Short mmCIF file of C-alpha atoms in Angstrom, two decimals:
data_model
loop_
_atom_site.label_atom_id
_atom_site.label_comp_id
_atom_site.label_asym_id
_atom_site.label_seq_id
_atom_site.Cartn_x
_atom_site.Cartn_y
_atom_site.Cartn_z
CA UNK A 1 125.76 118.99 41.35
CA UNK A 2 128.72 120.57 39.69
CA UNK A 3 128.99 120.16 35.49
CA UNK A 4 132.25 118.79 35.15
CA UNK A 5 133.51 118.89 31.14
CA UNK A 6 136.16 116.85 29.40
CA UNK A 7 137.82 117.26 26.21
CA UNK A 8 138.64 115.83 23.77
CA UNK A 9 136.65 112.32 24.52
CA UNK A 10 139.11 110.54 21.80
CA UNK A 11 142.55 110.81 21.33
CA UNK A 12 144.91 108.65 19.16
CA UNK A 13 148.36 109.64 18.87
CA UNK A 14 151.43 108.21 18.03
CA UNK A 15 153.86 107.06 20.50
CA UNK A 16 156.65 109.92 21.03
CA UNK A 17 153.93 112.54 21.30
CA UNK A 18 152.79 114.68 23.84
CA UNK A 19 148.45 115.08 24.32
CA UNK A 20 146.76 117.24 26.43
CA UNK A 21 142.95 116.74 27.90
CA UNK A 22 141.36 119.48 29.70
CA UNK A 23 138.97 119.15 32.16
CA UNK A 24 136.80 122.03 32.68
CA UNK A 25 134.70 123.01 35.56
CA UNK A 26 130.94 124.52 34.29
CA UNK A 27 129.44 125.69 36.86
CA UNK A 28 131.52 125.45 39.92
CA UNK A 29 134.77 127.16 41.28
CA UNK A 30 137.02 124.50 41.68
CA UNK A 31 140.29 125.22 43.81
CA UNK A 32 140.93 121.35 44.00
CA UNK A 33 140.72 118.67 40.85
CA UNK A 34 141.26 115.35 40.76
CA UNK A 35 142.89 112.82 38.15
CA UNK A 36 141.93 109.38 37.64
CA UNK A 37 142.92 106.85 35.54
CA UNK A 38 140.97 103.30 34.62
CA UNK A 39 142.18 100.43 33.19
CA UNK A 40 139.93 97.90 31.45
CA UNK A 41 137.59 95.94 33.97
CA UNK A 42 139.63 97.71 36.77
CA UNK A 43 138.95 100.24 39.13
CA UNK A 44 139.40 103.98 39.08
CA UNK A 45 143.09 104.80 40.40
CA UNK A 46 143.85 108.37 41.84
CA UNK A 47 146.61 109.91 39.93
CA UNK A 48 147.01 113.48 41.30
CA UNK A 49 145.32 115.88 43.10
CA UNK A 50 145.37 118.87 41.41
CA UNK A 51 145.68 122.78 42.95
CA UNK A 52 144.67 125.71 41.59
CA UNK A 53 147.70 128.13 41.52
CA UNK A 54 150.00 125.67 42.98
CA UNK A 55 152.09 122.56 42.17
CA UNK A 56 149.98 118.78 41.92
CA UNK A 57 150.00 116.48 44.19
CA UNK A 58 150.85 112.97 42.85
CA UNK A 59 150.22 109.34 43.96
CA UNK A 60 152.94 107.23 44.70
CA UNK A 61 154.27 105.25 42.12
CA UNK A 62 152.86 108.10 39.58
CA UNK A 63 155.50 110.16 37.09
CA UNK A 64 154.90 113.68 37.69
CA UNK A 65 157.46 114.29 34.97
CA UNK A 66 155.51 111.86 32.56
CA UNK A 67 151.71 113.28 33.46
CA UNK A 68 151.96 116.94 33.60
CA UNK A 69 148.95 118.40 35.68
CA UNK A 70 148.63 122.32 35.52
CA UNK A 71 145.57 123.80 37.14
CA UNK A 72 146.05 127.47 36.06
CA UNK A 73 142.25 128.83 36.93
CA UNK A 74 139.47 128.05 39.44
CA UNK A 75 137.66 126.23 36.38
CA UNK A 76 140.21 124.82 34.17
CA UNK A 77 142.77 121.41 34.99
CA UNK A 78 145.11 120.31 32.17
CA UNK A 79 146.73 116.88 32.32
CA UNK A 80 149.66 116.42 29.46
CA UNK A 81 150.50 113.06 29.11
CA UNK A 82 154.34 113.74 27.56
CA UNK A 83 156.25 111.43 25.08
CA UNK A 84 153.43 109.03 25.31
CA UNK A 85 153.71 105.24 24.60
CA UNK A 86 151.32 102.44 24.52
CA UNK A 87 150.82 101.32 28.10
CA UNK A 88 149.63 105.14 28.54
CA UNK A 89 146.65 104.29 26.85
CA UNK A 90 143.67 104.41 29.13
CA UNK A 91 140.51 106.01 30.56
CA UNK A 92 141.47 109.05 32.59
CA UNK A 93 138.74 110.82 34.50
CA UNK A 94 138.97 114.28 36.00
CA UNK A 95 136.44 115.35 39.20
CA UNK A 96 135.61 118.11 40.97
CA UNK A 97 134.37 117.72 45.19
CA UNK A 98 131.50 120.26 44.51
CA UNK A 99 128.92 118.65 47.00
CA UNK A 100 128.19 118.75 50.60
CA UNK A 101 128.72 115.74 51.33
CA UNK A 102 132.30 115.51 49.76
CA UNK A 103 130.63 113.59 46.73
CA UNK A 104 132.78 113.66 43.86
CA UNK A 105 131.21 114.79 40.07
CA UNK A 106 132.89 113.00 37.38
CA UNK A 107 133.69 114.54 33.84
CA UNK A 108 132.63 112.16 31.00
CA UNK A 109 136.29 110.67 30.66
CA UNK A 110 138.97 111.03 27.75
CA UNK A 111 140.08 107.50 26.25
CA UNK A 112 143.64 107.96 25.44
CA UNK A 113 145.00 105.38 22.41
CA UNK A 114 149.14 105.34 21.78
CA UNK A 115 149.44 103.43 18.57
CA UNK B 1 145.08 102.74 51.70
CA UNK B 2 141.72 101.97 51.62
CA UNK B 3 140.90 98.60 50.55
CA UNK B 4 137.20 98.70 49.09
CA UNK B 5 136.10 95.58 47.54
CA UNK B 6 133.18 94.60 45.40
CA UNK B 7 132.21 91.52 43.21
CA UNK B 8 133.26 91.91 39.97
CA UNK B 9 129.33 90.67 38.22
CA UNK B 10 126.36 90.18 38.96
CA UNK B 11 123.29 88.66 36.25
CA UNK B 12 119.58 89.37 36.96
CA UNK B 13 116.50 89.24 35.14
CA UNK B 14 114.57 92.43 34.19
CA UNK B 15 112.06 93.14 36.99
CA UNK B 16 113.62 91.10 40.09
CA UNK B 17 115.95 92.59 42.44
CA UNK B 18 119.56 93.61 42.08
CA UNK B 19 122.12 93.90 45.19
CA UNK B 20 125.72 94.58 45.06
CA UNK B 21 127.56 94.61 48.12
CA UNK B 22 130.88 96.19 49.20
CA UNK B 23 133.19 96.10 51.74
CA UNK B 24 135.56 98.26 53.73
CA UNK B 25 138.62 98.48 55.64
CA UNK B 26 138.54 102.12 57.19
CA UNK B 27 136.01 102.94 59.68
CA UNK B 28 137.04 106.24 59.94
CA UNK B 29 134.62 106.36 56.57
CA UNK B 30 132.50 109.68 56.83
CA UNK B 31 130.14 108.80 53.62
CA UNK B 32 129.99 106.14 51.85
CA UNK B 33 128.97 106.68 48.08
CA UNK B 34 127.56 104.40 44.95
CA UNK B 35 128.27 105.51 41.33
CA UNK B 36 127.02 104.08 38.10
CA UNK B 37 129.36 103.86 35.04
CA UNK B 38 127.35 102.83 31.84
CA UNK B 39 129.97 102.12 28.79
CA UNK B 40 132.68 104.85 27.45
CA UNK B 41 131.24 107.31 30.05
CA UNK B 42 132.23 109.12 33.51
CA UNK B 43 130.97 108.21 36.68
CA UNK B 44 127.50 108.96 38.25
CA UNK B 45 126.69 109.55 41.43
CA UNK B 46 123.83 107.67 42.22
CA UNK B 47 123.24 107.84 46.13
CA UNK B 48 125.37 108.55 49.29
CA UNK B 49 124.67 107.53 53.02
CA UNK B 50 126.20 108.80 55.53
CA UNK B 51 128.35 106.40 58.34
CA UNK B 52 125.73 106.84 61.01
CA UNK B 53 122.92 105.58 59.24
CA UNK B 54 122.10 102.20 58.60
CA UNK B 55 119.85 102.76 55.66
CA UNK B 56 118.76 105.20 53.27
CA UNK B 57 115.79 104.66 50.52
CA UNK B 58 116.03 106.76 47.25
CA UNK B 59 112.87 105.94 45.02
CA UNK B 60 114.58 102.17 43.90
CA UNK B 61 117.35 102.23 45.88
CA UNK B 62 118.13 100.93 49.09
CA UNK B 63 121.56 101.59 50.68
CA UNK B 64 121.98 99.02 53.83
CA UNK B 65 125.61 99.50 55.92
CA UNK B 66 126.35 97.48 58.50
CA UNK B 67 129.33 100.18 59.99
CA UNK B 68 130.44 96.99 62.49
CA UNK B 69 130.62 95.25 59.41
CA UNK B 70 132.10 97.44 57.47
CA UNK B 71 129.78 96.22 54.49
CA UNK B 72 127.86 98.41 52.30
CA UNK B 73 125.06 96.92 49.87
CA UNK B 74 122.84 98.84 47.24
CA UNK B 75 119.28 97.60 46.47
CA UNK B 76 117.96 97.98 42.65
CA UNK B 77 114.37 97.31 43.07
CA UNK B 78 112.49 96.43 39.55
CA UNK B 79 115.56 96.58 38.23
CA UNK B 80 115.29 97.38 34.19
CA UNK B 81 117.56 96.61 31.30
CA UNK B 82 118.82 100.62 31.38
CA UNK B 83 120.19 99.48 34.93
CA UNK B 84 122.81 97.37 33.24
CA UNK B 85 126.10 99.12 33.60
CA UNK B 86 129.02 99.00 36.23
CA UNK B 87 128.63 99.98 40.10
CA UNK B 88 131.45 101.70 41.98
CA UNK B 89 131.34 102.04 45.66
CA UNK B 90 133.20 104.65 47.44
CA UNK B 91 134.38 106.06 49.88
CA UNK B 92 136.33 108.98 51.96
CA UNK B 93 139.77 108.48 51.53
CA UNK B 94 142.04 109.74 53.91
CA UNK B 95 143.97 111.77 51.41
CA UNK B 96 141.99 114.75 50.89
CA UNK B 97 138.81 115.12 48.89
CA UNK B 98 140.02 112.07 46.92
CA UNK B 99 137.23 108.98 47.06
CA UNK B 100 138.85 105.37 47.41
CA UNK B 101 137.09 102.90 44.50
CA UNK B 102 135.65 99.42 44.31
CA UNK B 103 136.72 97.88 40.97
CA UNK B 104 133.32 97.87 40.58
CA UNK B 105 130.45 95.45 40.10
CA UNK B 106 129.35 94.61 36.32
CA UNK B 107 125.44 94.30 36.40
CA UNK B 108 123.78 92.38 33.45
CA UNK B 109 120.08 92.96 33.41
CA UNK B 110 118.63 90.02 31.03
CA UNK B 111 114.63 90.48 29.57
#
């Protein structure tokens, strides 16, 4: 299946600030990405669905202004999480659809503290 | 949406039998998928079955759906203290590409 990287794992930041987390496609052209976001003992929620070359698609009841998806190249999503506060910290999970079946491969997650 | 719903935990002993079972609201469900989340890490795919089977076998896992139903189950056989680690179940959403999650099944595996 498709080698889907994160980075960085960590991040602690202080609230005001902006953070970025790429997700990076290894070994697979990705024209579609997806952002997910997990609370503790919760489920995965779909954030956005992000397009290469063109604008993200977002969830209802998600802040596109707030989470900034860009998805510049066929291997490369950025998510910016802008003037970030403490109920932004979380699990978010970016995935690739790289299998036949529709199957989703997950990157290994970024965990996102806002002191 | 899709409503998926799992139990939240599930406690076995090392060697018997695990099995976490799902359910689902959209039959219109092309593949149904389990993933495996051990701590601080991303999700992995563990096995997939597509809606018109009723069973697929993958070494020590079973994956049973009852499509009337609309009830999916996964079988750890012999399970092992490495199995310990959260379940999702999955499936097509009917927003794209995008996969519809369980909030997933916390499996203790006790020696």
């Amino acid at each position: 299946g498709a080698v889907v990287s994160q980075h960085p794992s960590w991040v602690i930041c202080k609230s005001g600030t902006s953070v970025k987390i790429e997700c990076r496609s290894l070994d697979f052209q990705a024209t579609t990405m997806f952002w997910y976001r997990q609370f503790p003992k919760q489920s995965l929620m779909l954030m956005a669905t992000s397009n290469e070359g063109s604008k993200a698609t977002y969830e209802q009841g998600v802040e596109k202004d707030k989470f900034l998806i860009n998805h510049a190249s066929l291997t490369l999503s950025t998510l910016t999480v802008t003037s970030a506060h403490p109920e932004d910290s979380s699990f978010y999970i970016c995935s690739v659809s790289g299998g036949s079946t529709g199957e989703l491969f997950f990157g290994e997650g970024s965990r996102l503290t806002v002191l | 949406g899709e409503d998926v719903e799992q139990s939240l935990f599930l406690s076995v002993r090392e060697g018997d039998s695990s099995v976490i079972n799902c359910t689902y609201t959209d039959s219109s469900s092309t593949y149904l998928y389990w993933y495996k989340q051990e701590p601080g890490a991303g999700l992995q795919l563990l096995t997939y079955i597509f809606s018109n089977m009723d069973m697929k076998q993958d070494q020590r896992l079973t994956v049973l759906l009852n499509k009337k139903d609309k009830h999916l189950s996964l079988r750890i056989a012999d399970t092992q203290t490495g199995d310990s680690a959260i379940y999702f179940c999955a499936v097509n959403s009917n927003s794209g590409y995008a996969l519809n999650f369980g909030k997933g099944t916390s499996l203790l595996v006790t020696p």
